[in-house]
JSON list of C-alpha atoms in Angstrom, two decimals:
[
{"chain": "A", "resi": 1202, "resn": "MET", "atom": "CA", "xyz": [-19.13, 39.73, -18.16]},
{"chain": "A", "resi": 1203, "resn": "HIS", "atom": "CA", "xyz": [-15.63, 38.07, -17.67]},
{"chain": "A", "resi": 1204, "resn": "PRO", "atom": "CA", "xyz": [-13.95, 38.20, -20.96]},
{"chain": "A", "resi": 1205, "resn": "HIS", "atom": "CA", "xyz": [-13.29, 34.30, -20.66]},
{"chain": "A", "resi": 1206, "resn": "LEU", "atom": "CA", "xyz": [-16.95, 33.40, -20.22]},
{"chain": "A", "resi": 1207, "resn": "ARG", "atom": "CA", "xyz": [-17.87, 35.70, -23.52]},
{"chain": "A", "resi": 1208, "resn": "GLN", "atom": "CA", "xyz": [-15.32, 33.60, -25.45]},
{"chain": "A", "resi": 1209, "resn": "ASN", "atom": "CA", "xyz": [-16.77, 30.23, -24.30]},
{"chain": "A", "resi": 1210, "resn": "PHE", "atom": "CA", "xyz": [-20.29, 31.50, -24.88]},
{"chain": "A", "resi": 1211, "resn": "LEU", "atom": "CA", "xyz": [-19.44, 32.28, -28.51]},
{"chain": "A", "resi": 1212, "resn": "SER", "atom": "CA", "xyz": [-17.33, 29.01, -28.93]},
{"chain": "A", "resi": 1213, "resn": "THR", "atom": "CA", "xyz": [-20.12, 27.24, -27.85]},
{"chain": "A", "resi": 1214, "resn": "ALA", "atom": "CA", "xyz": [-22.90, 29.08, -29.97]},
{"chain": "A", "resi": 1215, "resn": "ALA", "atom": "CA", "xyz": [-21.46, 27.71, -32.97]},
{"chain": "A", "resi": 1216, "resn": "ASP", "atom": "CA", "xyz": [-23.04, 24.15, -32.28]},
{"chain": "A", "resi": 1217, "resn": "VAL", "atom": "CA", "xyz": [-26.21, 25.19, -30.83]},
{"chain": "A", "resi": 1218, "resn": "ARG", "atom": "CA", "xyz": [-29.97, 25.88, -32.65]},
{"chain": "A", "resi": 1219, "resn": "THR", "atom": "CA", "xyz": [-31.22, 28.08, -30.07]},
{"chain": "A", "resi": 1220, "resn": "VAL", "atom": "CA", "xyz": [-30.53, 30.01, -26.88]},
{"chain": "A", "resi": 1221, "resn": "LEU", "atom": "CA", "xyz": [-32.73, 29.86, -23.95]},
{"chain": "A", "resi": 1222, "resn": "PHE", "atom": "CA", "xyz": [-31.84, 33.46, -22.23]},
{"chain": "A", "resi": 1223, "resn": "LEU", "atom": "CA", "xyz": [-32.93, 33.25, -18.38]},
{"chain": "A", "resi": 1224, "resn": "HIS", "atom": "CA", "xyz": [-33.37, 36.37, -16.46]},
{"chain": "A", "resi": 1225, "resn": "ASN", "atom": "CA", "xyz": [-34.77, 36.39, -13.08]},
{"chain": "A", "resi": 1226, "resn": "ALA", "atom": "CA", "xyz": [-37.87, 38.83, -12.54]},
{"chain": "A", "resi": 1227, "resn": "ASP", "atom": "CA", "xyz": [-36.33, 40.09, -9.64]},
{"chain": "A", "resi": 1228, "resn": "ALA", "atom": "CA", "xyz": [-33.12, 41.13, -10.94]},
{"chain": "A", "resi": 1229, "resn": "ARG", "atom": "CA", "xyz": [-32.54, 44.89, -11.82]},
{"chain": "A", "resi": 1230, "resn": "ASN", "atom": "CA", "xyz": [-30.76, 44.01, -15.28]},
{"chain": "A", "resi": 1231, "resn": "THR", "atom": "CA", "xyz": [-28.20, 41.81, -16.63]},
{"chain": "A", "resi": 1232, "resn": "PRO", "atom": "CA", "xyz": [-24.10, 42.04, -16.81]},
{"chain": "A", "resi": 1233, "resn": "LEU", "atom": "CA", "xyz": [-24.43, 41.49, -20.46]},
{"chain": "A", "resi": 1234, "resn": "PRO", "atom": "CA", "xyz": [-23.83, 44.62, -23.03]},
{"chain": "A", "resi": 1235, "resn": "SER", "atom": "CA", "xyz": [-26.96, 45.39, -25.08]},
{"chain": "A", "resi": 1236, "resn": "ASP", "atom": "CA", "xyz": [-25.15, 44.43, -28.02]},
{"chain": "A", "resi": 1237, "resn": "PHE", "atom": "CA", "xyz": [-23.91, 41.10, -26.68]},
{"chain": "A", "resi": 1238, "resn": "LEU", "atom": "CA", "xyz": [-26.55, 38.78, -28.31]},
{"chain": "A", "resi": 1239, "resn": "ARG", "atom": "CA", "xyz": [-25.74, 40.26, -31.65]},
{"chain": "A", "resi": 1240, "resn": "ALA", "atom": "CA", "xyz": [-22.39, 38.16, -31.75]},
{"chain": "A", "resi": 1241, "resn": "VAL", "atom": "CA", "xyz": [-25.01, 34.99, -32.33]},
{"chain": "A", "resi": 1242, "resn": "GLY", "atom": "CA", "xyz": [-27.39, 37.01, -34.36]},
{"chain": "A", "resi": 1243, "resn": "HIS", "atom": "CA", "xyz": [-27.87, 33.48, -36.77]},
{"chain": "A", "resi": 1244, "resn": "ILE", "atom": "CA", "xyz": [-29.48, 31.82, -33.83]},
{"chain": "A", "resi": 1245, "resn": "PRO", "atom": "CA", "xyz": [-33.10, 32.03, -32.21]},
{"chain": "A", "resi": 1246, "resn": "VAL", "atom": "CA", "xyz": [-32.89, 33.58, -28.57]},
{"chain": "A", "resi": 1247, "resn": "ILE", "atom": "CA", "xyz": [-36.06, 32.78, -26.42]},
{"chain": "A", "resi": 1248, "resn": "GLY", "atom": "CA", "xyz": [-36.49, 35.06, -23.66]},
{"chain": "A", "resi": 1249, "resn": "VAL", "atom": "CA", "xyz": [-37.44, 33.50, -20.08]},
{"chain": "A", "resi": 1250, "resn": "ILE", "atom": "CA", "xyz": [-38.25, 35.08, -17.03]},
{"chain": "A", "resi": 1251, "resn": "SER", "atom": "CA", "xyz": [-37.72, 33.19, -13.83]},
{"chain": "A", "resi": 1252, "resn": "LYS", "atom": "CA", "xyz": [-38.62, 33.90, -10.35]},
{"chain": "A", "resi": 1253, "resn": "THR", "atom": "CA", "xyz": [-41.81, 35.32, -11.13]},
{"chain": "A", "resi": 1254, "resn": "ASP", "atom": "CA", "xyz": [-43.36, 34.14, -7.87]},
{"chain": "A", "resi": 1255, "resn": "VAL", "atom": "CA", "xyz": [-40.59, 36.19, -5.44]},
{"chain": "A", "resi": 1256, "resn": "ALA", "atom": "CA", "xyz": [-41.06, 39.16, -3.48]},
{"chain": "A", "resi": 1257, "resn": "GLY", "atom": "CA", "xyz": [-39.77, 42.13, -5.86]},
{"chain": "A", "resi": 1258, "resn": "ALA", "atom": "CA", "xyz": [-40.61, 40.09, -9.34]},
{"chain": "A", "resi": 1259, "resn": "ASN", "atom": "CA", "xyz": [-41.12, 43.09, -11.71]},
{"chain": "A", "resi": 1260, "resn": "ILE", "atom": "CA", "xyz": [-42.46, 41.12, -15.00]},
{"chain": "A", "resi": 1261, "resn": "PRO", "atom": "CA", "xyz": [-42.46, 44.31, -16.96]},
{"chain": "A", "resi": 1262, "resn": "ARG", "atom": "CA", "xyz": [-39.12, 45.47, -15.88]},
{"chain": "A", "resi": 1263, "resn": "ALA", "atom": "CA", "xyz": [-37.83, 42.31, -16.74]},
{"chain": "A", "resi": 1264, "resn": "GLN", "atom": "CA", "xyz": [-39.32, 42.08, -20.45]},
{"chain": "A", "resi": 1265, "resn": "GLN", "atom": "CA", "xyz": [-37.81, 45.31, -20.82]},
{"chain": "A", "resi": 1266, "resn": "GLU", "atom": "CA", "xyz": [-34.50, 44.10, -20.16]},
{"chain": "A", "resi": 1267, "resn": "LEU", "atom": "CA", "xyz": [-35.18, 41.05, -22.74]},
{"chain": "A", "resi": 1268, "resn": "VAL", "atom": "CA", "xyz": [-35.74, 43.85, -25.27]},
{"chain": "A", "resi": 1269, "resn": "ARG", "atom": "CA", "xyz": [-32.79, 45.77, -24.40]},
{"chain": "A", "resi": 1270, "resn": "LEU", "atom": "CA", "xyz": [-30.68, 42.80, -25.17]},
{"chain": "A", "resi": 1271, "resn": "GLY", "atom": "CA", "xyz": [-32.75, 42.28, -28.79]},
{"chain": "A", "resi": 1272, "resn": "ILE", "atom": "CA", "xyz": [-34.70, 39.49, -27.55]},
{"chain": "A", "resi": 1273, "resn": "LYS", "atom": "CA", "xyz": [-37.98, 39.46, -29.46]},
{"chain": "A", "resi": 1274, "resn": "GLU", "atom": "CA", "xyz": [-41.35, 38.05, -28.04]},
{"chain": "A", "resi": 1275, "resn": "PRO", "atom": "CA", "xyz": [-42.84, 35.87, -27.01]},
{"chain": "A", "resi": 1276, "resn": "PHE", "atom": "CA", "xyz": [-41.21, 35.61, -23.42]},
{"chain": "A", "resi": 1277, "resn": "PHE", "atom": "CA", "xyz": [-42.28, 33.28, -21.00]},
{"chain": "A", "resi": 1278, "resn": "ALA", "atom": "CA", "xyz": [-42.46, 33.89, -17.60]},
{"chain": "A", "resi": 1279, "resn": "VAL", "atom": "CA", "xyz": [-41.97, 31.17, -15.38]},
{"chain": "A", "resi": 1280, "resn": "ASN", "atom": "CA", "xyz": [-41.97, 29.81, -11.62]},
{"chain": "A", "resi": 1281, "resn": "VAL", "atom": "CA", "xyz": [-41.59, 26.25, -10.10]},
{"chain": "A", "resi": 1282, "resn": "THR", "atom": "CA", "xyz": [-44.79, 27.14, -7.98]},
{"chain": "A", "resi": 1283, "resn": "SER", "atom": "CA", "xyz": [-46.97, 26.84, -11.06]},
{"chain": "A", "resi": 1284, "resn": "PRO", "atom": "CA", "xyz": [-46.37, 24.05, -13.41]},
{"chain": "A", "resi": 1285, "resn": "ALA", "atom": "CA", "xyz": [-48.72, 25.72, -15.99]},
{"chain": "A", "resi": 1286, "resn": "THR", "atom": "CA", "xyz": [-45.93, 28.58, -16.55]},
{"chain": "A", "resi": 1287, "resn": "ILE", "atom": "CA", "xyz": [-43.58, 25.94, -17.29]},
{"chain": "A", "resi": 1288, "resn": "ASP", "atom": "CA", "xyz": [-45.83, 23.66, -19.43]},
{"chain": "A", "resi": 1289, "resn": "GLU", "atom": "CA", "xyz": [-46.13, 26.62, -21.70]},
{"chain": "A", "resi": 1290, "resn": "LEU", "atom": "CA", "xyz": [-42.65, 27.21, -22.42]},
{"chain": "A", "resi": 1291, "resn": "ARG", "atom": "CA", "xyz": [-42.65, 23.23, -22.90]},
{"chain": "A", "resi": 1292, "resn": "LYS", "atom": "CA", "xyz": [-45.41, 23.25, -25.42]},
{"chain": "A", "resi": 1293, "resn": "TYR", "atom": "CA", "xyz": [-43.62, 26.27, -27.32]},
{"chain": "A", "resi": 1294, "resn": "LEU", "atom": "CA", "xyz": [-40.43, 24.38, -27.89]},
{"chain": "A", "resi": 1295, "resn": "THR", "atom": "CA", "xyz": [-42.35, 21.23, -28.47]},
{"chain": "A", "resi": 1296, "resn": "ALA", "atom": "CA", "xyz": [-44.06, 23.26, -31.36]},
{"chain": "A", "resi": 1297, "resn": "LEU", "atom": "CA", "xyz": [-40.50, 24.12, -32.94]},
{"chain": "A", "resi": 1298, "resn": "HIS", "atom": "CA", "xyz": [-39.17, 20.91, -32.74]},
{"chain": "A", "resi": 1299, "resn": "LEU", "atom": "CA", "xyz": [-36.76, 21.90, -29.99]},
{"chain": "A", "resi": 1300, "resn": "TRP", "atom": "CA", "xyz": [-37.95, 19.67, -26.99]},
{"chain": "A", "resi": 1301, "resn": "THR", "atom": "CA", "xyz": [-39.02, 16.07, -27.38]},
{"chain": "A", "resi": 1302, "resn": "PRO", "atom": "CA", "xyz": [-41.24, 14.96, -24.41]},
{"chain": "A", "resi": 1303, "resn": "VAL", "atom": "CA", "xyz": [-39.90, 11.79, -22.38]},
{"chain": "A", "resi": 1304, "resn": "GLY", "atom": "CA", "xyz": [-40.94, 8.43, -24.31]},
{"chain": "A", "resi": 1305, "resn": "GLU", "atom": "CA", "xyz": [-41.58, 9.82, -27.55]}
]
């Protein structure tokens, strides 16, 4: 990760309650070093695996990458062709009071 992006992330992290870390199911790894998220250890990090419906998607590998980064389960595997996968994440965020449905 570029040093300027790292600094911007860490500065922004001071103002957030939760981080949603998105990792593509078809990506081999992430450019982040394994200890990067420790810098924001006081902030909960939720692992979201996207593109689970594309060719080459490997959900177990993506889960291993999230674990390597120090992100704890539950992980949420989502894709745009299956709204139920996104609903599961939305329900989880709502239960944690991190998502307020429109109109409430």
